[in-house]
């Protein structure tokens, strides 16, 4: 027992998966949101102060404040994370630590680096770097245009830090105080009439979600840039969220070129931890005025937030699939609401959820129907392959079109969403198919690496010389992946320069820059690749897109598959004919009459969305109902199912809430564990929330008998069932 006489009792959240706080004794008053270092079992951990008490039933261990001069985490940030934890049914401790950057999760002080701004001195203006040193010239030109932050300089040249130090020593540049200089804008293109009208229609004040529905290449990004400029000029911060794959060096440099003297913080999960922590703290301290991030960027603290932009708002990468299973888009909307600021959701193929909100008038809708460059939309044609022979997946009309394109000196893109050589390897005699030992999945043949690989768990093994079941040496690859199509193209287009782009060839940012350069330098005739190529990249000489093996999306058990397929095809089609050349898109299909393909050929997202919404309404599917899924996995499927069965039996009946029976997951085995799930849905959120609360209260108790072998989790508003 401890009383507050000698100490202050604090309640702290720790990164442990328990739905509670822990009491400690603090040496003095510590504000809510402070970080403290505490002992927990044998470990020293970070705790975040969430409350105070005058009395505790525990023997209290001491908490030490962390001396790094960072202020307590702000109230609005704590409120955001607490909302997320509550809404997505995650314990508050782990939620807080998911939202914090790595450096603040450790019980150590974090001293952010300074990010000074520099400008040229008169001597520096007269001086010129050697003409051969292109990066130095670029850096000098940027400084000549406006003061430049050290962090922005690093985006121009990796060695900019050293260069700036040299120039500082030589007296060519000088440091200016941290006071943000007046906003400087880079070169501005004149807006098209359509863009100007769209911009005029956007709300400027208060919470006002707006769907910016604009075809690929219609200049949505330019609209974001204008609204961000207004926000920055008004002394507020802006947050831009983009899908994982879109946060490329090209996108970053487009923003930096527009806002040369603005401190811009980039946040994504693949950057070095230190850089991410620096960017996060810069946003928190208000030094960074513009934050560009992937989904985790939604948790950047922004004391002067004035605008949120979510680009490609339909993209599935905004949803986190483990731990705190949040949707960054939906949290962004909550955040904009709470902060009372406008939020702009951009897409050529909005999610049906957002589209319906716009139909119902809850969101504004602003449309951009033409390409900003004046280029025509590509003509989309279907190649009916029901009666055509295929050569490694390629039809004759497709091959001829690729050859013509190459002869004209233009670039083409062959799109198929499967990496590797073939998605399966099978025995021609007994029908054996290579499967993953840990997952219920086929192993993908990677011929170049001479491996069979599981794309779900990372298992890999050498390609067998003969069938392990019957000894037959004749093993046959089934279906096509990017490697196989690359090989086929090399054969049918002799001499063509072919580049494959997928996660196997482009695994980091520098690889992208190199590919980009190669295309711009005219060193590529045909690009073969996955979805990676479909996203937001601008290849000016690309005039033909061929899409292969897309019918699978129409047979899928996942009710969202056709929505996803349509948006991927629209995106990839948008790569064709961006500049002055009209583009062509060819889609090989066995189902040319399918409404999805018919709508695609008409570039008719609204028509397609109306059809899908109608279907969803008939079948009571989202967005006409709300859902959550309880997943359980164990070494034995029976345990997972038994636990879920007991859980379902223990739940009370709540009016309007439908709790389905447990089913095995569509992929039963994953990484050696067997999985089952329960779907719960309702047309109303209120009753569904009550059911969720019942469930999260019961589940830990019911899971106890199964010990640590059983794991369970809840996914609210799941994207995958
Ligand atoms: P979206 O984000 O809708 O796909 P972007 O903003 O990337 O479109 O614009 C597509 C292309 O059009 C880009 O190359 C961009 O530089 C160009 N662009 C956009 N707005 C204009 C404009 N007002 N004048 C000239 N080019 C523009
Ligand atoms: Zn066999
Ligand atoms: Zn596997």
PDB file of C-alpha atoms in Angstrom, residues 446-674:
ATOM      1  CA  UNK A 446      11.580 -18.642 -59.097  1.00  0.00           C
ATOM      2  CA  UNK A 447      13.643 -19.920 -61.988  1.00  0.00           C
ATOM      3  CA  UNK A 448      16.365 -17.311 -61.924  1.00  0.00           C
ATOM      4  CA  UNK A 449      17.108 -18.081 -58.273  1.00  0.00           C
ATOM      5  CA  UNK A 450      16.491 -21.844 -58.810  1.00  0.00           C
ATOM      6  CA  UNK A 451      14.133 -21.894 -55.876  1.00  0.00           C
ATOM      7  CA  UNK A 452      10.596 -22.664 -54.880  1.00  0.00           C
ATOM      8  CA  UNK A 453       9.331 -19.910 -52.604  1.00  0.00           C
ATOM      9  CA  UNK A 454       6.291 -19.384 -50.443  1.00  0.00           C
ATOM     10  CA  UNK A 455       4.992 -15.854 -50.880  1.00  0.00           C
ATOM     11  CA  UNK A 456       3.194 -16.030 -47.538  1.00  0.00           C
ATOM     12  CA  UNK A 457       5.810 -17.166 -45.025  1.00  0.00           C
ATOM     13  CA  UNK A 458       9.133 -16.756 -46.818  1.00  0.00           C
ATOM     14  CA  UNK A 459       9.907 -20.505 -46.880  1.00  0.00           C
ATOM     15  CA  UNK A 460      12.199 -21.433 -49.770  1.00  0.00           C
ATOM     16  CA  UNK A 461      13.801 -24.615 -51.029  1.00  0.00           C
ATOM     17  CA  UNK A 462      15.742 -25.780 -54.085  1.00  0.00           C
ATOM     18  CA  UNK A 463      13.738 -26.901 -57.113  1.00  0.00           C
ATOM     19  CA  UNK A 464      13.435 -30.709 -56.904  1.00  0.00           C
ATOM     20  CA  UNK A 465      14.906 -32.735 -59.774  1.00  0.00           C
ATOM     21  CA  UNK A 466      12.036 -35.190 -59.750  1.00  0.00           C
ATOM     22  CA  UNK A 467       8.588 -35.591 -58.297  1.00  0.00           C
ATOM     23  CA  UNK A 468       8.942 -36.490 -54.603  1.00  0.00           C
ATOM     24  CA  UNK A 469       5.809 -38.671 -54.853  1.00  0.00           C
ATOM     25  CA  UNK A 470       6.411 -40.757 -57.990  1.00  0.00           C
ATOM     26  CA  UNK A 471       9.977 -40.021 -59.080  1.00  0.00           C
ATOM     27  CA  UNK A 472       8.968 -38.628 -62.469  1.00  0.00           C
ATOM     28  CA  UNK A 473      11.660 -36.113 -63.544  1.00  0.00           C
ATOM     29  CA  UNK A 474       9.257 -34.227 -65.807  1.00  0.00           C
ATOM     30  CA  UNK A 475       8.006 -31.330 -63.656  1.00  0.00           C
ATOM     31  CA  UNK A 476       6.020 -28.611 -65.316  1.00  0.00           C
ATOM     32  CA  UNK A 477       5.555 -24.954 -64.366  1.00  0.00           C
ATOM     33  CA  UNK A 478       1.859 -24.006 -64.336  1.00  0.00           C
ATOM     34  CA  UNK A 479       0.749 -20.465 -65.167  1.00  0.00           C
ATOM     35  CA  UNK A 480       2.774 -17.312 -65.564  1.00  0.00           C
ATOM     36  CA  UNK A 481       4.675 -14.983 -63.309  1.00  0.00           C
ATOM     37  CA  UNK A 482       6.694 -11.923 -64.273  1.00  0.00           C
ATOM     38  CA  UNK A 483       9.917 -13.914 -64.791  1.00  0.00           C
ATOM     39  CA  UNK A 484       8.238 -16.226 -67.266  1.00  0.00           C
ATOM     40  CA  UNK A 485       6.655 -13.393 -69.218  1.00  0.00           C
ATOM     41  CA  UNK A 486       9.994 -11.614 -69.249  1.00  0.00           C
ATOM     42  CA  UNK A 487      11.580 -14.747 -70.744  1.00  0.00           C
ATOM     43  CA  UNK A 488       8.749 -15.104 -73.287  1.00  0.00           C
ATOM     44  CA  UNK A 489       9.101 -11.466 -74.364  1.00  0.00           C
ATOM     45  CA  UNK A 490      12.826 -11.891 -74.822  1.00  0.00           C
ATOM     46  CA  UNK A 491      12.010 -14.746 -77.165  1.00  0.00           C
ATOM     47  CA  UNK A 492       9.145 -13.189 -79.175  1.00  0.00           C
ATOM     48  CA  UNK A 493      10.623  -9.682 -79.417  1.00  0.00           C
ATOM     49  CA  UNK A 494      14.235 -10.375 -80.319  1.00  0.00           C
ATOM     50  CA  UNK A 495      16.519  -7.483 -79.483  1.00  0.00           C
ATOM     51  CA  UNK A 496      13.947  -5.624 -77.377  1.00  0.00           C
ATOM     52  CA  UNK A 497      15.312  -4.197 -74.152  1.00  0.00           C
ATOM     53  CA  UNK A 498      13.137  -5.608 -71.400  1.00  0.00           C
ATOM     54  CA  UNK A 499      13.058  -4.596 -67.752  1.00  0.00           C
ATOM     55  CA  UNK A 500      11.238  -6.505 -65.059  1.00  0.00           C
ATOM     56  CA  UNK A 501       9.890  -4.515 -62.129  1.00  0.00           C
ATOM     57  CA  UNK A 502       8.621  -6.372 -59.099  1.00  0.00           C
ATOM     58  CA  UNK A 503       9.563  -6.789 -55.484  1.00  0.00           C
ATOM     59  CA  UNK A 504      12.351  -9.167 -56.492  1.00  0.00           C
ATOM     60  CA  UNK A 505      14.110  -6.652 -58.737  1.00  0.00           C
ATOM     61  CA  UNK A 506      13.215  -3.377 -57.030  1.00  0.00           C
ATOM     62  CA  UNK A 507      13.494  -3.746 -53.314  1.00  0.00           C
ATOM     63  CA  UNK A 508      14.596  -0.279 -52.281  1.00  0.00           C
ATOM     64  CA  UNK A 509      14.306   3.364 -53.240  1.00  0.00           C
ATOM     65  CA  UNK A 510      17.618   3.632 -55.081  1.00  0.00           C
ATOM     66  CA  UNK A 511      16.646   0.780 -57.376  1.00  0.00           C
ATOM     67  CA  UNK A 512      13.583   2.792 -58.357  1.00  0.00           C
ATOM     68  CA  UNK A 513      15.597   5.869 -59.134  1.00  0.00           C
ATOM     69  CA  UNK A 514      17.817   3.810 -61.408  1.00  0.00           C
ATOM     70  CA  UNK A 515      14.891   2.254 -63.330  1.00  0.00           C
ATOM     71  CA  UNK A 516      13.279   5.628 -63.652  1.00  0.00           C
ATOM     72  CA  UNK A 517      16.425   7.095 -65.101  1.00  0.00           C
ATOM     73  CA  UNK A 518      16.821   4.196 -67.532  1.00  0.00           C
ATOM     74  CA  UNK A 519      13.317   4.729 -68.892  1.00  0.00           C
ATOM     75  CA  UNK A 520      13.816   8.463 -69.218  1.00  0.00           C
ATOM     76  CA  UNK A 521      17.117   7.869 -70.993  1.00  0.00           C
ATOM     77  CA  UNK A 522      15.324   5.683 -73.539  1.00  0.00           C
ATOM     78  CA  UNK A 523      17.066   2.490 -72.471  1.00  0.00           C
ATOM     79  CA  UNK A 524      13.941   0.399 -72.068  1.00  0.00           C
ATOM     80  CA  UNK A 525      11.456  -0.879 -74.671  1.00  0.00           C
ATOM     81  CA  UNK A 526       9.232  -3.122 -72.586  1.00  0.00           C
ATOM     82  CA  UNK A 527       8.522  -3.019 -68.875  1.00  0.00           C
ATOM     83  CA  UNK A 528       7.160  -6.182 -67.290  1.00  0.00           C
ATOM     84  CA  UNK A 529       5.857  -5.869 -63.830  1.00  0.00           C
ATOM     85  CA  UNK A 530       3.394  -6.138 -61.028  1.00  0.00           C
ATOM     86  CA  UNK A 531       1.192  -3.622 -59.293  1.00  0.00           C
ATOM     87  CA  UNK A 532       4.356  -1.772 -58.348  1.00  0.00           C
ATOM     88  CA  UNK A 533       4.296  -0.296 -61.842  1.00  0.00           C
ATOM     89  CA  UNK A 534       0.648   0.619 -61.692  1.00  0.00           C
ATOM     90  CA  UNK A 535       0.982   3.211 -59.010  1.00  0.00           C
ATOM     91  CA  UNK A 536       1.402   6.883 -59.672  1.00  0.00           C
ATOM     92  CA  UNK A 537       4.562   6.664 -61.758  1.00  0.00           C
ATOM     93  CA  UNK A 538       4.822   8.923 -64.678  1.00  0.00           C
ATOM     94  CA  UNK A 539       6.625   7.475 -67.714  1.00  0.00           C
ATOM     95  CA  UNK A 540       6.236  10.022 -70.499  1.00  0.00           C
ATOM     96  CA  UNK A 541       6.972   7.774 -73.494  1.00  0.00           C
ATOM     97  CA  UNK A 542       4.760   4.888 -72.437  1.00  0.00           C
ATOM     98  CA  UNK A 543       2.033   4.332 -75.007  1.00  0.00           C
ATOM     99  CA  UNK A 544       0.881   0.706 -74.663  1.00  0.00           C
ATOM    100  CA  UNK A 545      -0.251  -1.337 -71.690  1.00  0.00           C
ATOM    101  CA  UNK A 546      -0.994  -5.061 -71.938  1.00  0.00           C
ATOM    102  CA  UNK A 547      -2.714  -6.637 -68.935  1.00  0.00           C
ATOM    103  CA  UNK A 548      -2.483 -10.409 -68.450  1.00  0.00           C
ATOM    104  CA  UNK A 549      -4.218 -12.914 -66.168  1.00  0.00           C
ATOM    105  CA  UNK A 550      -6.617 -10.527 -64.500  1.00  0.00           C
ATOM    106  CA  UNK A 551      -9.729 -12.747 -64.668  1.00  0.00           C
ATOM    107  CA  UNK A 552      -8.842 -14.355 -61.334  1.00  0.00           C
ATOM    108  CA  UNK A 553     -10.130 -11.256 -59.585  1.00  0.00           C
ATOM    109  CA  UNK A 554     -13.609 -12.065 -60.880  1.00  0.00           C
ATOM    110  CA  UNK A 555     -13.692 -15.576 -59.430  1.00  0.00           C
ATOM    111  CA  UNK A 556     -12.218 -14.718 -56.066  1.00  0.00           C
ATOM    112  CA  UNK A 557     -14.041 -15.605 -52.862  1.00  0.00           C
ATOM    113  CA  UNK A 558     -13.134 -12.151 -51.540  1.00  0.00           C
ATOM    114  CA  UNK A 559     -16.136  -9.915 -52.128  1.00  0.00           C
ATOM    115  CA  UNK A 560     -13.868  -6.898 -52.580  1.00  0.00           C
ATOM    116  CA  UNK A 561     -11.771  -8.537 -55.306  1.00  0.00           C
ATOM    117  CA  UNK A 562     -13.597  -6.962 -58.239  1.00  0.00           C
ATOM    118  CA  UNK A 563     -13.475  -3.511 -56.650  1.00  0.00           C
ATOM    119  CA  UNK A 564      -9.715  -3.946 -56.271  1.00  0.00           C
ATOM    120  CA  UNK A 565      -9.277  -5.342 -59.777  1.00  0.00           C
ATOM    121  CA  UNK A 566     -11.126  -2.429 -61.337  1.00  0.00           C
ATOM    122  CA  UNK A 567      -9.027   0.123 -59.529  1.00  0.00           C
ATOM    123  CA  UNK A 568      -5.777  -1.666 -60.380  1.00  0.00           C
ATOM    124  CA  UNK A 569      -6.721  -1.845 -64.053  1.00  0.00           C
ATOM    125  CA  UNK A 570      -7.740   1.823 -64.113  1.00  0.00           C
ATOM    126  CA  UNK A 571      -4.446   2.723 -62.478  1.00  0.00           C
ATOM    127  CA  UNK A 572      -2.332   0.676 -64.824  1.00  0.00           C
ATOM    128  CA  UNK A 573      -4.307   1.936 -67.829  1.00  0.00           C
ATOM    129  CA  UNK A 574      -3.544   5.444 -66.594  1.00  0.00           C
ATOM    130  CA  UNK A 575       0.143   4.822 -67.281  1.00  0.00           C
ATOM    131  CA  UNK A 576      -0.509   4.800 -71.045  1.00  0.00           C
ATOM    132  CA  UNK A 577      -0.301   7.896 -73.200  1.00  0.00           C
ATOM    133  CA  UNK A 578       0.423  10.462 -70.578  1.00  0.00           C
ATOM    134  CA  UNK A 579       2.239  13.003 -72.729  1.00  0.00           C
ATOM    135  CA  UNK A 580       1.273  13.924 -76.291  1.00  0.00           C
ATOM    136  CA  UNK A 581       0.852  10.335 -77.420  1.00  0.00           C
ATOM    137  CA  UNK A 582      -2.562   8.721 -77.236  1.00  0.00           C
ATOM    138  CA  UNK A 583      -2.239   5.432 -75.412  1.00  0.00           C
ATOM    139  CA  UNK A 584      -3.705   1.988 -75.912  1.00  0.00           C
ATOM    140  CA  UNK A 585      -4.571  -0.581 -73.286  1.00  0.00           C
ATOM    141  CA  UNK A 586      -5.134  -4.249 -74.161  1.00  0.00           C
ATOM    142  CA  UNK A 587      -6.683  -6.581 -71.630  1.00  0.00           C
ATOM    143  CA  UNK A 588      -6.556 -10.312 -72.303  1.00  0.00           C
ATOM    144  CA  UNK A 589      -9.639 -12.007 -70.916  1.00  0.00           C
ATOM    145  CA  UNK A 590     -11.869 -15.031 -71.170  1.00  0.00           C
ATOM    146  CA  UNK A 591     -14.831 -12.970 -69.977  1.00  0.00           C
ATOM    147  CA  UNK A 592     -15.076 -10.032 -72.382  1.00  0.00           C
ATOM    148  CA  UNK A 593     -18.783  -9.514 -71.637  1.00  0.00           C
ATOM    149  CA  UNK A 594     -18.237  -9.101 -67.917  1.00  0.00           C
ATOM    150  CA  UNK A 595     -19.653  -5.779 -66.657  1.00  0.00           C
ATOM    151  CA  UNK A 596     -16.337  -4.950 -65.022  1.00  0.00           C
ATOM    152  CA  UNK A 597     -14.482  -5.042 -68.325  1.00  0.00           C
ATOM    153  CA  UNK A 598     -17.309  -3.271 -70.121  1.00  0.00           C
ATOM    154  CA  UNK A 599     -17.213  -0.433 -67.589  1.00  0.00           C
ATOM    155  CA  UNK A 600     -13.429  -0.362 -67.818  1.00  0.00           C
ATOM    156  CA  UNK A 601     -13.561   0.151 -71.603  1.00  0.00           C
ATOM    157  CA  UNK A 602     -15.889   3.118 -71.051  1.00  0.00           C
ATOM    158  CA  UNK A 603     -13.657   4.510 -68.258  1.00  0.00           C
ATOM    159  CA  UNK A 604     -16.833   4.452 -66.260  1.00  0.00           C
ATOM    160  CA  UNK A 605     -16.036   4.314 -62.560  1.00  0.00           C
ATOM    161  CA  UNK A 606     -19.366   5.867 -61.476  1.00  0.00           C
ATOM    162  CA  UNK A 607     -21.313   3.279 -63.487  1.00  0.00           C
ATOM    163  CA  UNK A 608     -19.265   0.429 -62.095  1.00  0.00           C
ATOM    164  CA  UNK A 609     -19.526   1.764 -58.549  1.00  0.00           C
ATOM    165  CA  UNK A 610     -23.310   2.012 -58.889  1.00  0.00           C
ATOM    166  CA  UNK A 611     -23.484  -1.632 -60.011  1.00  0.00           C
ATOM    167  CA  UNK A 612     -21.282  -2.797 -57.163  1.00  0.00           C
ATOM    168  CA  UNK A 613     -23.146  -0.745 -54.577  1.00  0.00           C
ATOM    169  CA  UNK A 614     -26.372  -2.253 -55.811  1.00  0.00           C
ATOM    170  CA  UNK A 615     -24.940  -5.753 -55.411  1.00  0.00           C
ATOM    171  CA  UNK A 616     -23.645  -4.954 -51.944  1.00  0.00           C
ATOM    172  CA  UNK A 617     -27.013  -3.610 -50.938  1.00  0.00           C
ATOM    173  CA  UNK A 618     -28.804  -6.730 -52.158  1.00  0.00           C
ATOM    174  CA  UNK A 619     -26.397  -8.974 -50.268  1.00  0.00           C
ATOM    175  CA  UNK A 620     -26.065  -6.826 -47.132  1.00  0.00           C
ATOM    176  CA  UNK A 621     -22.368  -6.298 -47.524  1.00  0.00           C
ATOM    177  CA  UNK A 622     -20.211  -3.278 -46.651  1.00  0.00           C
ATOM    178  CA  UNK A 623     -20.705  -0.382 -46.977  1.00  0.00           C
ATOM    179  CA  UNK A 624     -24.326  -1.346 -46.189  1.00  0.00           C
ATOM    180  CA  UNK A 625     -23.254  -3.094 -43.024  1.00  0.00           C
ATOM    181  CA  UNK A 626     -20.378  -2.822 -40.588  1.00  0.00           C
ATOM    182  CA  UNK A 627     -18.224  -5.764 -39.658  1.00  0.00           C
ATOM    183  CA  UNK A 628     -15.565  -7.100 -37.439  1.00  0.00           C
ATOM    184  CA  UNK A 629     -13.773 -10.408 -37.607  1.00  0.00           C
ATOM    185  CA  UNK A 630     -12.399 -12.446 -34.733  1.00  0.00           C
ATOM    186  CA  UNK A 631      -9.499 -14.579 -35.828  1.00  0.00           C
ATOM    187  CA  UNK A 632      -7.931 -17.379 -33.870  1.00  0.00           C
ATOM    188  CA  UNK A 633      -4.976 -19.561 -34.671  1.00  0.00           C
ATOM    189  CA  UNK A 634      -3.299 -22.447 -32.976  1.00  0.00           C
ATOM    190  CA  UNK A 635      -1.157 -25.466 -33.751  1.00  0.00           C
ATOM    191  CA  UNK A 636      -4.373 -27.417 -34.171  1.00  0.00           C
ATOM    192  CA  UNK A 637      -7.365 -26.178 -36.083  1.00  0.00           C
ATOM    193  CA  UNK A 638      -9.653 -27.925 -33.589  1.00  0.00           C
ATOM    194  CA  UNK A 639      -8.441 -25.634 -30.777  1.00  0.00           C
ATOM    195  CA  UNK A 640      -8.989 -22.475 -32.786  1.00  0.00           C
ATOM    196  CA  UNK A 641     -12.461 -23.634 -33.741  1.00  0.00           C
ATOM    197  CA  UNK A 642     -13.370 -24.793 -30.251  1.00  0.00           C
ATOM    198  CA  UNK A 643     -12.321 -21.467 -28.746  1.00  0.00           C
ATOM    199  CA  UNK A 644     -14.346 -19.528 -31.299  1.00  0.00           C
ATOM    200  CA  UNK A 645     -17.291 -21.863 -30.803  1.00  0.00           C
ATOM    201  CA  UNK A 646     -17.229 -21.233 -27.052  1.00  0.00           C
ATOM    202  CA  UNK A 647     -16.920 -17.523 -27.667  1.00  0.00           C
ATOM    203  CA  UNK A 648     -19.911 -17.423 -29.996  1.00  0.00           C
ATOM    204  CA  UNK A 649     -21.939 -19.434 -27.490  1.00  0.00           C
ATOM    205  CA  UNK A 650     -21.021 -17.035 -24.682  1.00  0.00           C
ATOM    206  CA  UNK A 651     -22.091 -13.895 -26.530  1.00  0.00           C
ATOM    207  CA  UNK A 652     -25.485 -12.439 -25.704  1.00  0.00           C
ATOM    208  CA  UNK A 653     -28.004 -11.843 -28.466  1.00  0.00           C
ATOM    209  CA  UNK A 654     -28.025  -8.180 -29.428  1.00  0.00           C
ATOM    210  CA  UNK A 655     -30.775  -6.872 -31.645  1.00  0.00           C
ATOM    211  CA  UNK A 656     -29.622  -6.254 -35.200  1.00  0.00           C
ATOM    212  CA  UNK A 657     -26.241  -7.938 -34.760  1.00  0.00           C
ATOM    213  CA  UNK A 658     -25.495 -11.096 -36.679  1.00  0.00           C
ATOM    214  CA  UNK A 659     -22.800 -13.402 -35.310  1.00  0.00           C
ATOM    215  CA  UNK A 660     -21.867 -16.050 -37.854  1.00  0.00           C
ATOM    216  CA  UNK A 661     -20.644 -19.527 -37.004  1.00  0.00           C
ATOM    217  CA  UNK A 662     -16.904 -20.108 -36.872  1.00  0.00           C
ATOM    218  CA  UNK A 663     -15.381 -21.103 -40.186  1.00  0.00           C
ATOM    219  CA  UNK A 664     -11.890 -22.126 -41.193  1.00  0.00           C
ATOM    220  CA  UNK A 665      -9.941 -19.291 -42.786  1.00  0.00           C
ATOM    221  CA  UNK A 666      -9.681 -19.329 -46.577  1.00  0.00           C
ATOM    222  CA  UNK A 667      -5.994 -20.045 -46.040  1.00  0.00           C
ATOM    223  CA  UNK A 668      -6.179 -22.614 -43.263  1.00  0.00           C
ATOM    224  CA  UNK A 669      -2.480 -22.948 -42.522  1.00  0.00           C
ATOM    225  CA  UNK A 670      -0.141 -19.992 -42.329  1.00  0.00           C
ATOM    226  CA  UNK A 671       3.397 -20.189 -40.973  1.00  0.00           C
ATOM    227  CA  UNK A 672       2.637 -23.512 -39.398  1.00  0.00           C
ATOM    228  CA  UNK A 673      -0.469 -22.367 -37.562  1.00  0.00           C
ATOM    229  CA  UNK A 674      -4.068 -23.279 -38.305  1.00  0.00           C
TER     230      UNK A 674
END
